[in-house]
Amino acid sequence: MLTPTERVLRLRRRISLLFALTSAVGLIAMAVLAVRSDSARWREQLDHSMEADTSWALGLLETDETGRPATDVLADTVDTDCPPLTVLLVTSEAEAGTGGTGDIGTASGETGSGGSGDGDLTVRHAPAAPCLAAGPGVVMEAGRAAVRAGEARGFDRRTADGEPVRVFALPFYPPEAVEDAEPQGVLVTLTDASAQGDDHRRLVWVVTGGCAILVLLSAAVGHALSGRAVRPALTALNQQEAFLADAAHDLRTPTASLRTLAETALRGDTDSTDVHRRTLRLAEGMGRLVDGLLTRARLMSGTATVARQPLRLDQVVEAVVQDAEAPAEGHRVRVEAEDTVVVADPDLVRRAVGNLLGNALAHGHAPGVPAEVRITVTRDGTLTVEDAGPGLPPEVADALFERFRSGSGSTGLGLSIASWVAHAHGGTLTAGSADGGGARFVLRLPTPE
């Protein structure tokens, strides 16, 4: 079973994970779009450049007396070796069976098979020493695809050495061709695509690395934001735990006293009137304790403020000493108080003084020996509580006012509450050694201007 704090922390981890996943999905989607856009862009740029070259070369094709394209002017005018430019003609099945026209088959020496519609492709002109050798099969495949589509097409292929190339095929039609006429042939050219491919791969690596860094940064930001989001819940839980611990600490002693009085009354060892009087006094004290706890809880949660008002500190001390009933247990408490006015909350100050006195009575003496406590109040708003006990253990001196820290086996809440009251009023609570070797606690509260 998880504690409320553990559940809140688990919720924080889930919020952080959800934030990171959402950011990752968005970044990955943007990265994919960027990579695809770049891939299409450099292919379009190559196709546009090759289309301009093939369109210019297409203008150099002439027609012989039979209406077939003649490549003499093209071969004499354009260096078709680099970039390689191949002219393919669409031939009928009868022409393919007789070997086609007389000047076909220069470089590749092949005719295609499974051509377009009712005809096949034959090589009308091919470069003698092309700078890129992609093989006649690549050229024929590109030409057939362009003829079948009836429009220019670009393809990614590789040379015999495995280098990437871009193949572009542009179909052409006979002069004064009617609508829906079949292409007369196709011009196929190649260009090196290694530089563009390298640039594209670098972009992919940069985008991938950037996405990874941004996802990690998003996860860190999400973790920080989720921490701020759950901080009020954790604060509320801590305040609840503090309230319960303080309630248990402050109500333990009066509850035990009530039980003792009840057992005494049942045995008939004392006068019932005295028992009733002491029971009433303890009940009133417990009521004040509960009110003080609720007040502190409201103050810590920010729903209330410290009720500062002029207060006679010496009278508060005398009332706390009287309620402690130290003489009944053999302890001696000596009070030396001047008329002192401080500006503070009466209930909170009473609790702080009671905790300091209770600490001195409980731990300021050797086992089996009555405690001797001296309380001094001066006009500057200083309250000093000294005992004749063994003093403060060095190992707990630095953490004496922390919650649940004590050198004598107790929970240590009394001193932490007193310290909180002092700081809530803008005062201080310090600890040191008394002149007789015991412990000395000095509480300072603000006085009127």
Tab-separated table of C-alpha atoms in Angstrom:
chain	number	residue	atom	x	y	z
A	1	MET	CA	0.000	0.000	0.000
A	2	LEU	CA	1.480	3.300	-1.092
A	3	THR	CA	1.482	6.278	1.246
A	4	PRO	CA	-0.154	9.530	0.085
A	5	THR	CA	3.276	11.053	-0.473
A	6	GLU	CA	4.379	8.082	-2.577
A	7	ARG	CA	1.206	8.333	-4.650
A	8	VAL	CA	1.831	12.018	-5.302
A	9	LEU	CA	5.419	11.287	-6.325
A	10	ARG	CA	4.232	8.507	-8.625
A	11	LEU	CA	1.774	10.963	-10.174
A	12	ARG	CA	4.669	13.366	-10.727
A	13	ARG	CA	6.646	10.700	-12.572
A	14	ARG	CA	3.655	9.887	-14.749
A	15	ILE	CA	3.111	13.552	-15.590
A	16	SER	CA	6.791	13.903	-16.490
A	17	LEU	CA	6.656	10.799	-18.677
A	18	LEU	CA	3.475	11.944	-20.407
A	19	PHE	CA	4.988	15.372	-21.060
A	20	ALA	CA	8.135	13.800	-22.517
A	21	LEU	CA	6.155	11.376	-24.694
A	22	THR	CA	3.914	14.139	-26.022
A	23	SER	CA	6.918	16.269	-26.862
A	24	ALA	CA	8.683	13.305	-28.447
A	25	VAL	CA	5.703	12.503	-30.683
A	26	GLY	CA	5.475	16.106	-31.851
A	27	LEU	CA	9.213	16.422	-32.458
A	28	ILE	CA	9.422	13.115	-34.295
A	29	ALA	CA	6.489	14.084	-36.523
A	30	MET	CA	8.150	17.405	-37.353
A	31	ALA	CA	11.467	15.635	-37.983
A	32	VAL	CA	9.848	13.162	-40.372
A	33	LEU	CA	8.187	15.991	-42.267
A	34	ALA	CA	11.476	17.896	-42.465
A	35	VAL	CA	13.392	14.840	-43.731
A	36	ARG	CA	10.757	13.991	-46.321
A	37	SER	CA	10.555	17.593	-47.471
A	38	ASP	CA	14.322	17.749	-47.921
A	39	SER	CA	14.311	14.424	-49.775
A	40	ALA	CA	11.639	15.648	-52.189
A	41	ARG	CA	13.358	19.018	-52.576
A	42	TRP	CA	16.749	17.787	-53.750
A	43	ARG	CA	15.122	15.286	-56.130
A	44	GLU	CA	12.960	18.040	-57.604
A	45	GLN	CA	16.019	20.230	-58.040
A	46	LEU	CA	17.878	17.488	-59.924
A	47	ASP	CA	14.828	16.680	-62.042
A	48	HIS	CA	14.353	20.335	-62.915
A	49	SER	CA	17.988	20.657	-63.994
A	50	MET	CA	17.878	17.466	-66.065
A	51	GLU	CA	14.552	18.455	-67.612
A	52	ALA	CA	16.101	21.705	-68.798
A	53	ASP	CA	19.005	19.782	-70.395
A	54	THR	CA	16.815	17.180	-72.089
A	55	SER	CA	14.343	19.810	-73.317
A	56	TRP	CA	17.180	21.723	-74.943
A	57	ALA	CA	18.554	18.523	-76.488
A	58	LEU	CA	15.059	17.623	-77.692
A	59	GLY	CA	15.069	20.776	-79.784
A	60	LEU	CA	18.063	19.424	-81.712
A	61	LEU	CA	16.256	16.301	-82.885
A	62	GLU	CA	15.335	16.401	-86.559
A	63	THR	CA	12.973	14.260	-88.591
A	64	ASP	CA	14.040	12.256	-91.664
A	65	GLU	CA	12.005	11.681	-94.811
A	66	THR	CA	10.158	8.791	-93.153
A	67	GLY	CA	9.113	10.922	-90.175
A	68	ARG	CA	11.506	9.195	-87.827
A	69	PRO	CA	13.757	11.248	-85.492
A	70	ALA	CA	17.319	11.805	-86.728
A	71	THR	CA	20.070	12.324	-84.149
A	72	ASP	CA	22.857	13.566	-86.397
A	73	VAL	CA	22.543	17.223	-85.389
A	74	LEU	CA	22.153	16.247	-81.743
A	75	ALA	CA	25.283	14.093	-81.805
A	76	ASP	CA	27.306	16.783	-83.585
A	77	THR	CA	26.149	19.627	-81.325
A	78	VAL	CA	25.875	18.153	-77.840
A	79	ASP	CA	28.507	16.189	-75.955
A	80	THR	CA	26.236	13.404	-74.782
A	81	ASP	CA	28.936	11.577	-72.807
A	82	CYS	CA	28.580	13.758	-69.684
A	83	PRO	CA	25.937	13.913	-68.547
A	84	PRO	CA	24.984	10.767	-70.478
A	85	LEU	CA	22.078	11.322	-72.896
A	86	THR	CA	20.396	8.371	-74.588
A	87	VAL	CA	17.692	8.597	-77.266
A	88	LEU	CA	15.236	5.703	-77.346
A	89	LEU	CA	12.626	5.223	-80.074
A	90	VAL	CA	9.338	3.429	-79.867
A	91	THR	CA	9.220	0.761	-82.604
A	92	SER	CA	6.366	-1.410	-83.745
A	93	GLU	CA	6.524	-5.169	-83.382
A	94	ALA	CA	7.226	-5.514	-87.117
A	95	GLU	CA	10.134	-3.077	-86.920
A	96	ALA	CA	11.472	-4.834	-83.837
A	97	GLY	CA	11.375	-8.137	-85.665
A	98	THR	CA	13.455	-6.824	-88.601
A	99	GLY	CA	15.965	-5.086	-86.402
A	100	GLY	CA	14.387	-1.604	-86.513
A	101	THR	CA	15.895	1.304	-88.394
A	102	GLY	CA	19.356	1.202	-89.826
A	103	ASP	CA	21.216	3.471	-87.396
A	104	ILE	CA	19.844	2.047	-84.159
A	105	GLY	CA	21.830	0.157	-81.526
A	106	THR	CA	25.017	2.198	-81.348
A	107	ALA	CA	26.252	1.888	-77.819
A	108	SER	CA	24.134	-0.639	-76.027
A	109	GLY	CA	23.407	-2.911	-78.931
A	110	GLU	CA	20.114	-3.944	-77.295
A	111	THR	CA	16.451	-3.634	-77.902
A	112	GLY	CA	13.996	-3.744	-75.086
A	113	SER	CA	11.279	-6.234	-74.481
A	114	GLY	CA	7.789	-5.910	-73.095
A	115	GLY	CA	7.600	-2.325	-74.308
A	116	SER	CA	4.868	0.149	-74.271
A	117	GLY	CA	1.537	-0.627	-75.836
A	118	ASP	CA	2.078	-2.145	-79.291
A	119	GLY	CA	5.782	-1.262	-79.588
A	120	ASP	CA	9.170	-1.648	-77.990
A	121	LEU	CA	12.117	0.635	-77.339
A	122	THR	CA	15.317	0.634	-79.341
A	123	VAL	CA	18.411	2.713	-78.847
A	124	ARG	CA	18.630	5.456	-81.469
A	125	HIS	CA	21.595	7.224	-79.910
A	126	ALA	CA	23.778	6.472	-76.906
A	127	PRO	CA	26.984	8.067	-75.554
A	128	ALA	CA	30.195	6.357	-76.616
A	129	ALA	CA	32.045	6.855	-73.286
A	130	PRO	CA	29.525	7.959	-70.650
A	131	CYS	CA	30.848	9.467	-67.434
A	132	LEU	CA	28.168	7.558	-65.518
A	133	ALA	CA	27.553	3.935	-66.442
A	134	ALA	CA	24.234	2.836	-65.038
A	135	GLY	CA	23.781	-0.028	-67.509
A	136	PRO	CA	21.371	-0.353	-70.442
A	137	GLY	CA	18.812	-2.076	-68.259
A	138	VAL	CA	18.458	1.043	-66.083
A	139	VAL	CA	18.069	3.270	-69.151
A	140	MET	CA	15.475	0.975	-70.752
A	141	GLU	CA	13.497	0.694	-67.522
A	142	ALA	CA	13.332	4.465	-67.115
A	143	GLY	CA	12.368	4.929	-70.757
A	144	ARG	CA	9.580	2.382	-70.629
A	145	ALA	CA	8.147	3.914	-67.425
A	146	ALA	CA	8.104	7.384	-68.988
A	147	VAL	CA	6.491	6.091	-72.219
A	148	ARG	CA	3.822	4.207	-70.284
A	149	ALA	CA	3.034	7.289	-68.185
A	150	GLY	CA	3.239	9.653	-71.147
A	151	GLU	CA	5.129	12.230	-69.051
A	152	ALA	CA	8.568	12.933	-67.641
A	153	ARG	CA	9.702	10.711	-64.792
A	154	GLY	CA	12.667	10.699	-62.377
A	155	PHE	CA	14.139	7.635	-60.644
A	156	ASP	CA	16.770	6.845	-58.015
A	157	ARG	CA	19.200	4.212	-59.256
A	158	ARG	CA	22.810	3.149	-58.784
A	159	THR	CA	25.735	2.718	-61.099
A	160	ALA	CA	27.642	-0.524	-61.544
A	161	ASP	CA	30.013	0.748	-58.806
A	162	GLY	CA	27.117	1.313	-56.399
A	163	GLU	CA	27.158	5.116	-56.611
A	164	PRO	CA	23.742	6.818	-56.415
A	165	VAL	CA	22.452	8.469	-59.577
A	166	ARG	CA	19.275	10.241	-60.572
A	167	VAL	CA	17.739	9.012	-63.866
A	168	PHE	CA	15.405	11.305	-65.790
A	169	ALA	CA	13.289	10.235	-68.791
A	170	LEU	CA	11.436	12.731	-71.025
A	171	PRO	CA	9.084	11.312	-73.692
A	172	PHE	CA	8.651	13.186	-76.995
A	173	TYR	CA	5.947	13.096	-79.656
A	174	PRO	CA	5.905	13.359	-83.455
A	175	PRO	CA	5.480	16.814	-84.992
A	176	GLU	CA	1.894	18.000	-85.085
A	177	ALA	CA	0.788	15.051	-82.968
A	178	VAL	CA	-2.864	14.831	-82.186
A	179	GLU	CA	-4.228	14.614	-78.661
A	180	ASP	CA	-3.770	11.245	-76.970
A	181	ALA	CA	-1.003	10.322	-79.441
A	182	GLU	CA	1.541	7.741	-78.377
A	183	PRO	CA	5.086	8.956	-77.631
A	184	GLN	CA	7.502	8.641	-80.524
A	185	GLY	CA	10.479	8.113	-78.233
A	186	VAL	CA	12.110	9.139	-75.002
A	187	LEU	CA	15.292	10.962	-73.929
A	188	VAL	CA	17.024	9.503	-70.888
A	189	THR	CA	19.784	11.265	-68.942
A	190	LEU	CA	21.661	10.574	-65.696
A	191	THR	CA	23.329	12.749	-63.089
A	192	ASP	CA	25.434	12.058	-60.016
A	193	ALA	CA	23.355	12.250	-56.798
A	194	SER	CA	26.074	11.395	-54.253
A	195	ALA	CA	26.572	14.985	-53.070
A	196	GLN	CA	22.850	15.525	-52.535
A	197	GLY	CA	22.566	12.141	-50.826
A	198	ASP	CA	25.413	13.002	-48.457
A	199	ASP	CA	23.802	16.330	-47.618
A	200	HIS	CA	20.502	14.588	-46.980
A	201	ARG	CA	22.088	12.021	-44.678
A	202	ARG	CA	23.811	14.778	-42.723
A	203	LEU	CA	20.479	16.503	-42.344
A	204	VAL	CA	18.933	13.267	-41.067
A	205	TRP	CA	21.665	12.894	-38.440
A	206	VAL	CA	21.374	16.529	-37.378
A	207	VAL	CA	17.583	16.312	-37.104
A	208	THR	CA	17.801	13.007	-35.209
A	209	GLY	CA	20.363	14.351	-32.758
A	210	GLY	CA	18.427	17.579	-32.312
A	211	CYS	CA	15.230	15.652	-31.604
A	212	ALA	CA	17.003	13.487	-29.030
A	213	ILE	CA	18.400	16.553	-27.250
A	214	LEU	CA	15.058	18.338	-27.338
A	215	VAL	CA	13.267	15.258	-25.977
A	216	LEU	CA	15.723	15.045	-23.084
A	217	LEU	CA	15.379	18.773	-22.453
A	218	SER	CA	11.598	18.429	-22.616
A	219	ALA	CA	11.720	15.572	-20.122
A	220	ALA	CA	13.789	17.696	-17.733
A	221	VAL	CA	11.457	20.678	-18.114
A	222	GLY	CA	8.419	18.423	-17.679
A	223	HIS	CA	9.918	16.936	-14.521
A	224	ALA	CA	10.555	20.411	-13.120
A	225	LEU	CA	7.060	21.626	-14.017
A	226	SER	CA	5.418	18.531	-12.574
A	227	GLY	CA	7.421	19.057	-9.397
A	228	ARG	CA	6.036	22.569	-9.101
A	229	ALA	CA	2.548	21.253	-9.853
A	230	VAL	CA	2.579	18.656	-7.069
A	231	ARG	CA	4.454	20.819	-4.572
A	232	PRO	CA	1.252	22.209	-2.995
A	233	ALA	CA	-0.042	18.658	-2.531
A	234	LEU	CA	3.210	17.553	-0.882
A	235	THR	CA	3.166	20.648	1.314
A	236	ALA	CA	-0.389	19.908	2.385
A	237	LEU	CA	0.523	16.308	3.204
A	238	ASN	CA	3.539	17.418	5.237
A	239	GLN	CA	1.407	19.916	7.108
A	240	GLN	CA	-1.151	17.207	7.825
A	241	GLU	CA	1.528	14.887	9.175
A	242	ALA	CA	2.959	17.715	11.267
A	243	PHE	CA	-0.463	18.492	12.681
A	244	LEU	CA	-1.095	14.889	13.664
A	245	ALA	CA	2.364	14.542	15.229
A	246	ASP	CA	1.963	17.792	17.183
A	247	ALA	CA	-1.489	16.748	18.367
A	248	ALA	CA	-0.175	13.405	19.574
A	249	HIS	CA	2.738	15.115	21.316
A	250	ASP	CA	0.762	17.826	23.068
A	251	LEU	CA	-2.194	15.661	24.092
A	252	ARG	CA	-0.143	12.725	25.380
A	253	THR	CA	0.644	14.275	28.799
A	254	PRO	CA	-2.843	15.629	29.687
A	255	THR	CA	-4.411	12.411	28.488
A	256	ALA	CA	-2.146	10.417	30.782
A	257	SER	CA	-2.960	12.760	33.649
A	258	LEU	CA	-6.695	12.289	33.059
A	259	ARG	CA	-6.253	8.536	33.126
A	260	THR	CA	-4.305	8.775	36.375
A	261	LEU	CA	-7.011	10.916	37.959
A	262	ALA	CA	-9.708	8.491	36.821
A	263	GLU	CA	-7.847	5.518	38.300
A	264	THR	CA	-7.307	7.443	41.545
A	265	ALA	CA	-10.992	8.313	41.757
A	266	LEU	CA	-11.985	4.676	41.192
A	267	ARG	CA	-9.729	3.541	44.035
A	268	GLY	CA	-11.100	6.275	46.304
A	269	ASP	CA	-7.598	7.354	47.365
A	270	THR	CA	-8.372	11.077	47.216
A	271	ASP	CA	-11.161	13.563	47.679
A	272	SER	CA	-13.583	13.482	44.754
A	273	THR	CA	-13.917	17.268	44.796
A	274	ASP	CA	-10.183	17.677	44.243
A	275	VAL	CA	-10.268	15.064	41.480
A	276	HIS	CA	-13.107	16.876	39.758
A	277	ARG	CA	-11.328	20.194	40.055
A	278	ARG	CA	-8.101	18.833	38.601
A	279	THR	CA	-10.026	17.007	35.873
A	280	LEU	CA	-11.783	20.208	34.879
A	281	ARG	CA	-8.488	22.071	34.804
A	282	LEU	CA	-6.917	19.380	32.584
A	283	ALA	CA	-9.927	19.390	30.267
A	284	GLU	CA	-9.660	23.149	29.887
A	285	GLY	CA	-5.957	22.829	29.161
A	286	MET	CA	-6.609	20.162	26.570
A	287	GLY	CA	-9.167	22.422	24.937
A	288	ARG	CA	-6.600	25.191	24.734
A	289	LEU	CA	-4.090	22.730	23.264
A	290	VAL	CA	-6.521	21.642	20.578
A	291	ASP	CA	-7.299	25.260	19.752
A	292	GLY	CA	-3.595	26.003	19.517
A	293	LEU	CA	-2.994	23.038	17.229
A	294	LEU	CA	-5.795	24.100	14.937
A	295	THR	CA	-4.480	27.662	14.958
A	296	ARG	CA	-0.990	26.526	14.007
A	297	ALA	CA	-2.361	24.302	11.258
A	298	ARG	CA	-4.249	27.264	9.816
A	299	LEU	CA	-1.171	29.461	10.084
A	300	MET	CA	1.052	26.930	8.321
A	301	SER	CA	-1.502	26.449	5.532
A	302	GLY	CA	-1.794	30.200	5.015
A	303	THR	CA	-5.501	30.384	5.848
A	304	ALA	CA	-4.886	32.492	8.984
A	305	THR	CA	-2.304	34.925	10.315
A	306	VAL	CA	-0.567	35.246	13.693
A	307	ALA	CA	-2.842	37.172	16.061
A	308	ARG	CA	-0.250	39.643	17.384
A	309	GLN	CA	-1.318	41.712	20.356
A	310	PRO	CA	0.273	43.218	23.465
A	311	LEU	CA	0.845	40.429	25.976
A	312	ARG	CA	2.270	40.236	29.496
A	313	LEU	CA	4.930	37.586	29.099
A	314	ASP	CA	5.583	37.357	32.845
A	315	GLN	CA	1.931	36.541	33.534
A	316	VAL	CA	1.895	33.886	30.816
A	317	VAL	CA	4.951	32.257	32.413
A	318	GLU	CA	3.383	32.280	35.878
A	319	ALA	CA	0.179	30.691	34.502
A	320	VAL	CA	2.122	27.989	32.687
A	321	VAL	CA	4.174	27.177	35.800
A	322	GLN	CA	1.026	26.971	37.928
A	323	ASP	CA	-0.655	24.599	35.441
A	324	ALA	CA	2.420	22.386	35.307
A	325	GLU	CA	1.939	21.217	38.884
A	326	ALA	CA	5.636	20.573	39.206
A	327	PRO	CA	5.639	20.521	43.024
A	328	ALA	CA	3.277	17.563	42.999
A	329	GLU	CA	6.070	15.505	41.485
A	330	GLY	CA	8.813	16.985	43.665
A	331	HIS	CA	10.230	19.340	41.032
A	332	ARG	CA	11.172	22.896	41.924
A	333	VAL	CA	10.545	25.763	39.546
A	334	ARG	CA	11.813	29.241	40.418
A	335	VAL	CA	10.499	32.216	38.477
A	336	GLU	CA	12.227	35.605	38.351
A	337	ALA	CA	10.065	37.807	36.162
A	338	GLU	CA	9.934	41.498	35.455
A	339	ASP	CA	6.858	43.202	34.062
A	340	THR	CA	7.353	42.426	30.393
A	341	VAL	CA	5.093	43.231	27.453
A	342	VAL	CA	5.613	41.519	24.112
A	343	VAL	CA	3.647	41.613	20.865
A	344	ALA	CA	2.619	38.016	20.193
A	345	ASP	CA	-0.192	35.479	19.960
A	346	PRO	CA	-1.191	34.449	23.534
A	347	ASP	CA	-2.049	30.831	22.705
A	348	LEU	CA	1.093	30.231	20.671
A	349	VAL	CA	3.362	31.839	23.281
A	350	ARG	CA	1.708	29.793	26.035
A	351	ARG	CA	2.431	26.617	24.069
A	352	ALA	CA	6.046	27.605	23.465
A	353	VAL	CA	6.649	28.393	27.156
A	354	GLY	CA	4.900	25.191	28.215
A	355	ASN	CA	7.037	23.120	25.858
A	356	LEU	CA	10.259	24.701	27.129
A	357	LEU	CA	9.238	24.103	30.756
A	358	GLY	CA	8.088	20.563	29.992
A	359	ASN	CA	11.387	19.813	28.322
A	360	ALA	CA	13.320	21.084	31.356
A	361	LEU	CA	11.175	19.074	33.795
A	362	ALA	CA	11.478	15.917	31.725
A	363	HIS	CA	15.155	15.979	30.779
A	364	GLY	CA	16.801	18.571	33.015
A	365	HIS	CA	17.652	16.256	35.902
A	366	ALA	CA	19.283	12.950	36.700
A	367	PRO	CA	17.073	9.842	37.039
A	368	GLY	CA	15.368	9.738	40.447
A	369	VAL	CA	16.393	13.299	41.314
A	370	PRO	CA	13.838	16.161	41.280
A	371	ALA	CA	14.386	18.797	38.633
A	372	GLU	CA	15.444	22.308	39.510
A	373	VAL	CA	14.361	24.803	36.876
A	374	ARG	CA	14.946	28.522	36.817
A	375	ILE	CA	12.868	30.789	34.561
A	376	THR	CA	13.864	34.403	34.008
A	377	VAL	CA	11.833	37.046	32.172
A	378	THR	CA	13.345	40.429	31.356
A	379	ARG	CA	11.765	43.605	29.991
A	380	ASP	CA	13.436	43.258	26.569
A	381	GLY	CA	11.160	40.299	25.796
A	382	THR	CA	13.671	37.592	26.701
A	383	LEU	CA	12.607	34.368	28.410
A	384	THR	CA	15.375	32.123	29.762
A	385	VAL	CA	14.763	28.556	30.966
A	386	GLU	CA	17.684	26.880	32.771
A	387	ASP	CA	17.886	23.445	34.345
A	388	ALA	CA	20.451	21.586	36.433
A	389	GLY	CA	20.568	18.471	34.288
A	390	PRO	CA	23.353	16.860	32.276
A	391	GLY	CA	23.246	19.510	29.555
A	392	LEU	CA	22.844	19.174	25.817
A	393	PRO	CA	24.436	16.190	24.033
A	394	PRO	CA	26.940	17.469	21.447
A	395	GLU	CA	25.630	15.112	18.783
A	396	VAL	CA	22.143	16.705	18.821
A	397	ALA	CA	23.084	20.325	19.477
A	398	ASP	CA	22.962	21.329	15.786
A	399	ALA	CA	19.640	19.577	15.094
A	400	LEU	CA	17.960	20.220	18.421
A	401	PHE	CA	15.032	22.178	16.970
A	402	GLU	CA	14.374	19.818	14.066
A	403	ARG	CA	11.287	17.668	14.188
A	404	PHE	CA	11.660	14.195	15.706
A	405	ARG	CA	15.196	14.900	16.929
A	406	SER	CA	16.063	14.577	20.609
A	407	GLY	CA	18.875	13.165	22.637
A	408	SER	CA	16.741	11.518	25.296
A	409	GLY	CA	14.486	9.158	23.388
A	410	SER	CA	11.485	11.490	22.973
A	411	THR	CA	10.085	12.652	19.655
A	412	GLY	CA	11.637	16.114	20.030
A	413	LEU	CA	8.483	17.885	18.846
A	414	GLY	CA	8.213	20.213	21.839
A	415	LEU	CA	11.369	22.166	21.025
A	416	SER	CA	10.584	22.245	17.305
A	417	ILE	CA	7.154	23.721	18.063
A	418	ALA	CA	8.689	26.332	20.370
A	419	SER	CA	11.211	27.248	17.680
A	420	TRP	CA	8.429	27.567	15.106
A	421	VAL	CA	6.464	29.890	17.426
A	422	ALA	CA	9.528	32.083	17.916
A	423	HIS	CA	10.197	32.430	14.195
A	424	ALA	CA	6.491	32.983	13.417
A	425	HIS	CA	6.653	36.123	15.582
A	426	GLY	CA	9.980	37.303	14.194
A	427	GLY	CA	11.860	36.183	17.290
A	428	THR	CA	14.496	33.545	18.023
A	429	LEU	CA	15.046	30.472	20.149
A	430	THR	CA	18.588	29.437	20.980
A	431	ALA	CA	20.103	26.715	23.129
A	432	GLY	CA	23.302	26.591	25.128
A	433	SER	CA	24.861	25.556	28.414
A	434	ALA	CA	23.770	26.979	31.755
A	435	ASP	CA	26.175	28.222	34.391
A	436	GLY	CA	25.578	25.108	36.495
A	437	GLY	CA	26.261	22.754	33.606
A	438	GLY	CA	22.674	22.145	32.574
A	439	ALA	CA	20.826	23.325	29.476
A	440	ARG	CA	19.750	26.883	28.802
A	441	PHE	CA	17.061	27.896	26.298
A	442	VAL	CA	16.597	31.565	25.440
A	443	LEU	CA	13.348	32.690	23.761
A	444	ARG	CA	13.252	36.252	22.423
A	445	LEU	CA	10.012	37.870	21.321
A	446	PRO	CA	9.400	41.339	19.852
A	447	THR	CA	8.342	44.107	22.224
A	448	PRO	CA	6.174	47.148	21.444
A	449	GLU	CA	7.924	50.038	19.700
